[in-house]
Short mmCIF file of C-alpha atoms in Angstrom, two decimals:
data_model
loop_
_atom_site.label_atom_id
_atom_site.label_comp_id
_atom_site.label_asym_id
_atom_site.label_seq_id
_atom_site.Cartn_x
_atom_site.Cartn_y
_atom_site.Cartn_z
CA MET A 13 178.51 213.40 68.15
CA LYS A 14 180.08 215.86 65.73
CA ASN A 15 177.91 215.62 62.60
CA ALA A 16 176.53 219.13 62.48
CA LYS A 17 173.01 219.88 61.30
CA TYR A 18 174.01 223.14 59.68
CA SER A 19 171.20 223.08 57.13
CA HIS A 20 168.59 223.63 59.83
CA PHE A 21 170.30 226.82 60.92
CA SER A 22 171.77 228.38 57.79
CA GLY A 23 169.30 231.21 57.95
CA LEU A 24 170.12 231.89 61.58
CA ILE A 25 173.83 232.04 60.82
CA LYS A 26 173.25 234.61 58.08
CA LYS A 27 170.95 236.73 60.21
CA THR A 28 172.75 236.70 63.55
CA GLY A 29 176.31 235.70 62.91
CA LEU A 30 176.12 233.31 65.86
CA ALA A 31 178.50 230.41 66.13
CA ILE A 32 176.45 227.24 65.98
CA PHE A 33 177.51 223.94 67.32
CA ALA A 34 175.17 221.00 66.70
CA SER A 35 175.90 217.41 67.45
CA THR A 36 173.92 214.34 66.58
CA VAL A 37 174.14 210.58 66.66
CA VAL A 38 172.10 207.79 65.10
CA LEU A 39 169.47 206.88 67.66
CA ALA A 40 168.61 203.34 68.54
CA ALA A 41 164.95 202.58 67.87
CA SER A 42 164.15 202.14 71.55
CA VAL A 43 165.70 205.51 72.43
CA ALA A 44 163.92 207.28 69.59
CA GLN A 45 160.57 205.93 70.75
CA ALA A 46 161.20 206.95 74.36
CA ALA A 47 162.36 210.48 73.67
CA ASP A 48 160.30 212.98 71.72
CA ILE A 49 162.45 215.98 72.62
CA LYS A 50 164.76 218.38 70.82
CA PRO A 51 167.01 219.77 73.54
CA ALA A 52 169.06 222.91 73.07
CA VAL A 53 171.29 225.21 75.09
CA VAL A 54 172.20 228.89 74.76
CA TYR A 55 175.36 229.87 76.64
CA ASP A 56 176.12 233.34 77.88
CA THR A 57 178.64 235.53 76.11
CA ALA A 58 181.63 233.98 77.92
CA GLY A 59 181.15 230.89 75.73
CA LYS A 60 181.35 227.22 76.53
CA ASN A 61 185.15 227.20 76.74
CA ASP A 62 185.39 229.57 79.71
CA LYS A 63 186.79 226.78 81.94
CA SER A 64 184.18 227.74 84.51
CA PHE A 65 180.40 228.18 84.58
CA ASN A 66 179.56 227.68 80.90
CA GLU A 67 182.02 224.83 80.46
CA ALA A 68 180.43 223.00 83.36
CA VAL A 69 177.08 223.20 81.54
CA TYR A 70 178.75 222.00 78.34
CA ASN A 71 180.16 218.97 80.16
CA GLY A 72 176.70 218.19 81.49
CA ILE A 73 175.03 218.26 78.08
CA MET A 74 177.82 216.20 76.55
CA LYS A 75 177.24 213.57 79.21
CA PHE A 76 173.52 213.65 78.46
CA GLY A 77 174.18 213.12 74.77
CA ASN A 78 176.61 210.29 75.44
CA ASP A 79 174.27 208.61 77.93
CA THR A 80 171.09 208.85 75.87
CA GLY A 81 172.14 209.21 72.23
CA ILE A 82 169.96 212.33 71.93
CA ALA A 83 171.43 215.29 70.07
CA VAL A 84 171.82 218.56 71.96
CA THR A 85 172.16 221.69 69.83
CA GLU A 86 174.23 224.58 71.16
CA LEU A 87 174.45 228.30 70.48
CA GLU A 88 177.11 230.75 71.65
CA PRO A 89 175.84 234.35 71.34
CA THR A 90 178.57 236.91 70.84
CA ASN A 91 176.69 239.65 72.70
CA GLU A 92 173.67 240.04 74.96
CA ALA A 93 171.46 241.40 72.18
CA MET A 94 171.59 238.02 70.45
CA MET A 95 170.35 236.04 73.45
CA GLU A 96 166.63 236.69 73.01
CA GLN A 97 166.79 236.07 69.28
CA SER A 98 168.61 232.80 69.84
CA LEU A 99 166.04 231.52 72.34
CA LYS A 100 163.14 232.48 70.06
CA LYS A 101 164.73 230.86 67.02
CA PHE A 102 165.09 227.61 68.92
CA ALA A 103 161.47 227.76 70.11
CA GLN A 104 160.26 228.61 66.61
CA ARG A 105 162.01 225.53 65.26
CA GLY A 106 160.46 223.23 67.85
CA TYR A 107 163.37 222.83 70.26
CA SER A 108 162.42 222.04 73.85
CA PRO A 109 163.62 222.15 76.55
CA VAL A 110 165.85 225.13 75.85
CA VAL A 111 168.42 225.73 78.58
CA ALA A 112 169.60 229.31 79.11
CA VAL A 113 172.91 229.66 80.93
CA GLY A 114 173.25 232.42 83.50
CA PHE A 115 171.37 235.26 85.16
CA THR A 116 172.07 237.62 82.25
CA MET A 117 169.61 235.56 80.22
CA ALA A 118 166.62 236.37 82.44
CA ASN A 119 165.08 239.12 80.31
CA ALA A 120 165.62 237.13 77.13
CA VAL A 121 164.02 234.03 78.66
CA ALA A 122 161.03 236.05 79.89
CA ALA A 123 160.41 237.43 76.41
CA ALA A 124 160.85 234.09 74.66
CA ALA A 125 158.71 232.22 77.19
CA ALA A 126 155.87 234.71 76.74
CA GLU A 127 155.97 234.42 72.96
CA TYR A 128 156.31 230.62 72.94
CA PRO A 129 154.21 229.35 75.87
CA ASP A 130 154.39 225.72 74.70
CA THR A 131 158.18 225.63 74.84
CA GLN A 132 159.91 224.48 78.01
CA PHE A 133 162.70 226.83 79.10
CA THR A 134 165.18 226.21 81.90
CA ILE A 135 167.29 229.06 83.20
CA ILE A 136 170.33 228.25 85.32
CA ASP A 137 171.23 230.83 87.97
CA GLY A 138 168.34 233.08 87.05
CA VAL A 139 164.71 233.64 87.98
CA VAL A 140 161.84 234.12 85.53
CA ASP A 141 158.26 233.97 86.76
CA ALA A 142 156.49 232.18 83.91
CA PRO A 143 154.43 228.97 83.72
CA ASN A 144 156.78 227.38 81.18
CA VAL A 145 160.10 228.26 82.86
CA GLN A 146 162.10 226.10 85.23
CA ASN A 147 164.41 228.12 87.47
CA VAL A 148 167.50 226.36 88.83
CA VAL A 149 169.29 228.35 91.52
CA PHE A 150 172.04 227.55 93.99
CA LYS A 151 172.99 228.41 97.56
CA GLU A 152 176.39 229.78 96.63
CA GLN A 153 176.82 231.15 100.13
CA GLU A 154 176.92 227.62 101.54
CA GLY A 155 179.59 226.33 99.18
CA SER A 156 181.59 229.54 99.69
CA PHE A 157 181.34 229.02 103.46
CA LEU A 158 183.05 225.64 103.10
CA VAL A 159 185.94 226.94 101.00
CA GLY A 160 186.24 229.90 103.39
CA ILE A 161 186.94 227.44 106.19
CA MET A 162 189.62 225.83 104.06
CA ALA A 163 191.17 229.20 103.19
CA ALA A 164 191.43 230.20 106.83
CA MET A 165 192.97 226.88 107.83
CA ALA A 166 195.48 226.97 104.95
CA SER A 167 196.57 230.56 105.59
CA SER A 168 199.70 231.28 107.57
CA SER A 169 199.56 235.07 107.14
CA GLY A 170 196.18 235.71 108.75
CA THR A 171 194.92 237.37 105.56
CA VAL A 172 193.05 235.86 102.63
CA GLY A 173 191.58 237.38 99.48
CA PHE A 174 188.45 237.36 97.34
CA VAL A 175 188.21 238.48 93.70
CA GLY A 176 184.67 238.86 92.38
CA GLY A 177 183.58 239.34 88.80
CA MET A 178 180.73 241.74 88.09
CA ASP A 179 179.65 243.78 91.11
CA ILE A 180 176.16 242.37 91.57
CA PRO A 181 174.29 240.86 94.55
CA LEU A 182 174.85 237.31 93.27
CA ILE A 183 178.63 237.68 93.54
CA SER A 184 178.28 239.43 96.89
CA ARG A 185 176.53 236.23 97.99
CA PHE A 186 179.75 234.31 97.22
CA GLU A 187 181.85 236.92 99.02
CA CYS A 188 179.66 237.02 102.10
CA GLY A 189 179.49 233.23 102.39
CA TYR A 190 183.27 233.06 102.06
CA LYS A 191 183.79 235.67 104.76
CA GLN A 192 181.46 233.76 107.09
CA GLY A 193 183.39 230.55 106.52
CA VAL A 194 186.71 232.28 107.18
CA ALA A 195 185.36 233.76 110.41
CA HIS A 196 183.87 230.42 111.43
CA ALA A 197 187.33 228.88 111.29
CA ASP A 198 189.21 231.87 112.72
CA SER A 199 187.46 235.10 113.70
CA SER A 200 190.78 236.98 113.76
CA MET A 201 191.35 236.53 110.02
CA ASN A 202 191.37 239.48 107.62
CA VAL A 203 189.61 239.21 104.24
CA LEU A 204 190.57 241.49 101.35
CA ALA A 205 187.80 241.66 98.75
CA GLN A 206 187.39 243.44 95.43
CA MET A 207 185.09 243.15 92.43
CA THR A 208 186.54 243.32 88.92
CA GLY A 209 184.00 245.68 87.38
CA SER A 210 180.39 246.77 87.00
CA THR A 211 179.65 245.46 83.48
CA PRO A 212 179.59 241.96 81.93
CA ALA A 213 183.15 242.57 80.73
CA ALA A 214 184.18 241.79 84.32
CA TRP A 215 183.71 238.09 83.59
CA GLY A 216 186.40 237.97 80.91
CA ASN A 217 189.28 240.11 82.15
CA PRO A 218 192.07 237.83 83.40
CA THR A 219 194.57 240.69 83.26
CA LYS A 220 192.51 242.68 85.76
CA GLY A 221 192.01 239.55 87.85
CA GLY A 222 195.76 239.11 88.01
CA GLU A 223 196.29 242.74 88.99
CA ILE A 224 193.80 242.52 91.85
CA THR A 225 195.37 239.27 93.03
CA ARG A 226 198.86 240.76 92.97
CA SER A 227 197.66 243.68 95.07
CA GLN A 228 195.98 241.40 97.59
CA VAL A 229 199.06 239.18 97.88
CA GLU A 230 201.28 242.21 98.35
CA ASN A 231 198.96 243.20 101.18
CA GLY A 232 199.34 239.87 102.91
CA ALA A 233 196.84 237.47 101.34
CA ASP A 234 198.17 233.96 100.89
CA VAL A 235 194.92 232.34 99.70
CA VAL A 236 192.71 234.00 97.06
CA TYR A 237 189.19 232.84 96.10
CA ALA A 238 187.94 233.88 92.65
CA ALA A 239 184.25 234.08 91.75
CA ALA A 240 184.78 235.82 88.45
CA GLY A 241 184.26 233.49 85.48
CA GLY A 242 187.07 233.73 82.94
CA THR A 243 188.69 236.52 84.94
CA GLY A 244 189.62 233.82 87.42
CA MET A 245 192.25 232.50 85.01
CA GLY A 246 194.34 235.57 85.81
CA VAL A 247 193.79 235.04 89.53
CA TYR A 248 195.00 231.45 89.42
CA GLN A 249 198.03 232.22 87.27
CA THR A 250 199.12 235.13 89.44
CA ALA A 251 198.62 233.13 92.63
CA ALA A 252 200.82 230.36 91.20
CA ASP A 253 203.44 232.86 90.07
CA MET A 254 203.55 234.50 93.50
CA GLY A 255 203.60 231.24 95.44
CA VAL A 256 200.22 231.48 97.14
CA LEU A 257 197.08 229.37 96.99
CA ALA A 258 193.94 229.97 94.93
CA ILE A 259 190.38 228.67 95.08
CA GLY A 260 188.38 228.03 91.92
CA VAL A 261 184.67 228.33 91.30
CA ASP A 262 181.62 226.82 89.56
CA SER A 263 183.33 223.80 88.01
CA ASN A 264 186.18 221.81 89.57
CA GLN A 265 189.15 223.94 88.51
CA ASN A 266 191.74 222.18 90.66
CA TYR A 267 193.55 220.93 87.56
CA ILE A 268 194.24 224.41 86.17
CA GLN A 269 197.20 225.15 88.43
CA PRO A 270 198.01 221.86 90.16
CA GLY A 271 199.84 222.37 93.42
CA THR A 272 198.49 225.85 94.11
CA MET A 273 194.72 225.29 93.77
CA LEU A 274 193.55 224.62 97.31
CA THR A 275 190.06 223.62 96.15
CA SER A 276 187.15 224.80 94.00
CA MET A 277 183.66 225.77 95.05
CA TYR A 278 181.70 223.63 92.64
CA LYS A 279 178.16 224.28 91.52
CA LYS A 280 176.56 221.38 89.69
CA VAL A 281 175.25 223.50 86.84
CA GLY A 282 176.04 220.76 84.34
CA LEU A 283 173.84 218.37 86.28
CA ALA A 284 171.07 220.99 86.22
CA ALA A 285 171.11 221.01 82.41
CA TYR A 286 171.31 217.21 82.29
CA GLU A 287 168.35 216.81 84.63
CA SER A 288 166.23 219.30 82.69
CA PHE A 289 166.66 217.28 79.50
CA GLU A 290 166.26 213.97 81.31
CA ALA A 291 163.01 215.10 82.94
CA ALA A 292 161.60 216.21 79.59
CA MET A 293 162.61 212.88 78.07
CA ASN A 294 160.83 211.06 80.90
CA GLY A 295 157.77 213.31 80.84
CA THR A 296 158.44 214.68 84.34
CA TRP A 297 159.73 218.18 83.49
CA GLU A 298 158.14 220.84 85.68
CA ALA A 299 158.25 224.62 85.75
CA GLY A 300 158.98 226.39 89.00
CA PHE A 301 162.03 226.41 91.25
CA LYS A 302 164.81 223.97 92.03
CA VAL A 303 167.16 225.15 94.78
CA ASN A 304 170.45 223.34 95.22
CA GLY A 305 172.58 223.79 98.31
CA VAL A 306 174.89 221.69 100.45
CA ALA A 307 172.08 219.34 101.47
CA GLU A 308 171.35 218.56 97.82
CA ASP A 309 175.09 218.28 96.99
CA GLY A 310 174.49 221.12 94.55
CA VAL A 311 177.43 223.09 95.94
CA GLY A 312 180.55 222.05 97.80
CA ALA A 313 184.34 221.99 97.98
CA ALA A 314 186.07 219.89 95.34
CA MET A 315 188.56 217.25 96.46
CA ASP A 316 190.65 215.25 93.99
CA GLU A 317 194.18 214.15 93.14
CA TYR A 318 195.19 217.69 92.21
CA ASN A 319 194.69 219.15 95.69
CA ALA A 320 195.18 216.04 97.84
CA ASP A 321 198.61 217.20 99.07
CA LEU A 322 197.24 220.61 100.08
CA VAL A 323 194.28 219.44 102.15
CA SER A 324 195.02 218.19 105.65
CA ALA A 325 192.98 215.67 107.60
CA ASP A 326 191.97 218.46 109.99
CA MET A 327 190.76 220.53 107.06
CA LEU A 328 188.69 217.67 105.70
CA ALA A 329 187.18 217.08 109.14
CA ALA A 330 186.31 220.76 109.53
CA VAL A 331 184.62 220.87 106.14
CA GLU A 332 182.66 217.71 106.86
CA ALA A 333 181.56 219.07 110.25
CA ALA A 334 180.39 222.28 108.61
CA ARG A 335 178.53 220.36 105.92
CA ALA A 336 176.73 218.36 108.59
CA GLY A 337 175.94 221.53 110.53
CA ILE A 338 174.46 223.24 107.48
CA ILE A 339 172.36 220.19 106.71
CA ASP A 340 171.02 219.76 110.25
CA GLY A 341 170.47 223.49 110.69
CA SER A 342 172.97 224.09 113.48
CA ILE A 343 174.94 226.29 111.08
CA VAL A 344 172.98 228.90 109.14
CA VAL A 345 174.91 230.73 106.44
CA HIS A 346 173.48 234.18 105.85
CA ASP A 347 172.33 234.79 102.28
CA TYR A 348 173.45 238.24 101.14
CA MET A 349 170.65 238.36 98.58
CA SER A 350 167.99 237.98 101.27
CA ASP A 351 168.58 241.54 102.51
CA ASN A 352 171.64 242.87 100.61
CA THR A 353 173.71 242.85 103.80
CA CYS A 354 176.55 240.75 105.15
CA PRO A 355 176.78 240.29 108.94
CA LEU A 356 180.58 240.58 108.90
#
């Protein structure tokens, strides 16, 4: 999986300075006949090693390559200006589907999709209204509701925290869902919440994440939920250092600080990339919208060996009851992005 096809992209390297990662394997004849696709992925500027959103996508495409023997080519833009150029270069060279990772890619995907209408584009966590774009979005408020229940039940201080990344409605959706879950478990709880910043730099500032966490802990929080990309690394480290619990996001981050990670609000973004490529391989890829919530197991609270000692039977039962309630409609988690308000 590591034999890079650098010759195909030498011109792109010279022109854009992008880091290119291409992997390929020798295809079995039956696989080659079944799959007439050239899949590719363009990460956002946090890169595929962010231990969060992008890395979850990376794990999904690696699984696809291992399962099918089909090469997936990757690009890691170093700034937002390179995103559109990267997508267009892939389309120009016949790659399809091309997966774009994150809402910051929306404008770039719209431009590339208009210029290359025969290329299939999938954007994860973004929305682009075009006939050749598949939009995969998630009900983050529902997953955040579940981990909010866990935070409230794990807290002994009566105060929990939330550290967001960039101050945008999407992250307010996480915050609002979390607050609703906390209140569902215990309406007397206090939630301290702060965003890291107002620019994309907010996703990669672990020092700031640690500072916010320290402040929240000093003000009583004993569980802190991070929805902040790479900034979350500072949240988890500071929580561990100060002897409180943390909650991860996007991928299962329970392993990062074993013993102090209560859970992680997972979003199956890696599966979204996998399924886009798989559908194209099978001839069933469709543009439009795919919405993944609790009912679709697209979001949830991660349980594994790393947090088993922190999660009580009562906590598990409460989470399962809430899951069932969301699925059957008896619990409705308000979506901040529906009206830019939070009922709490």
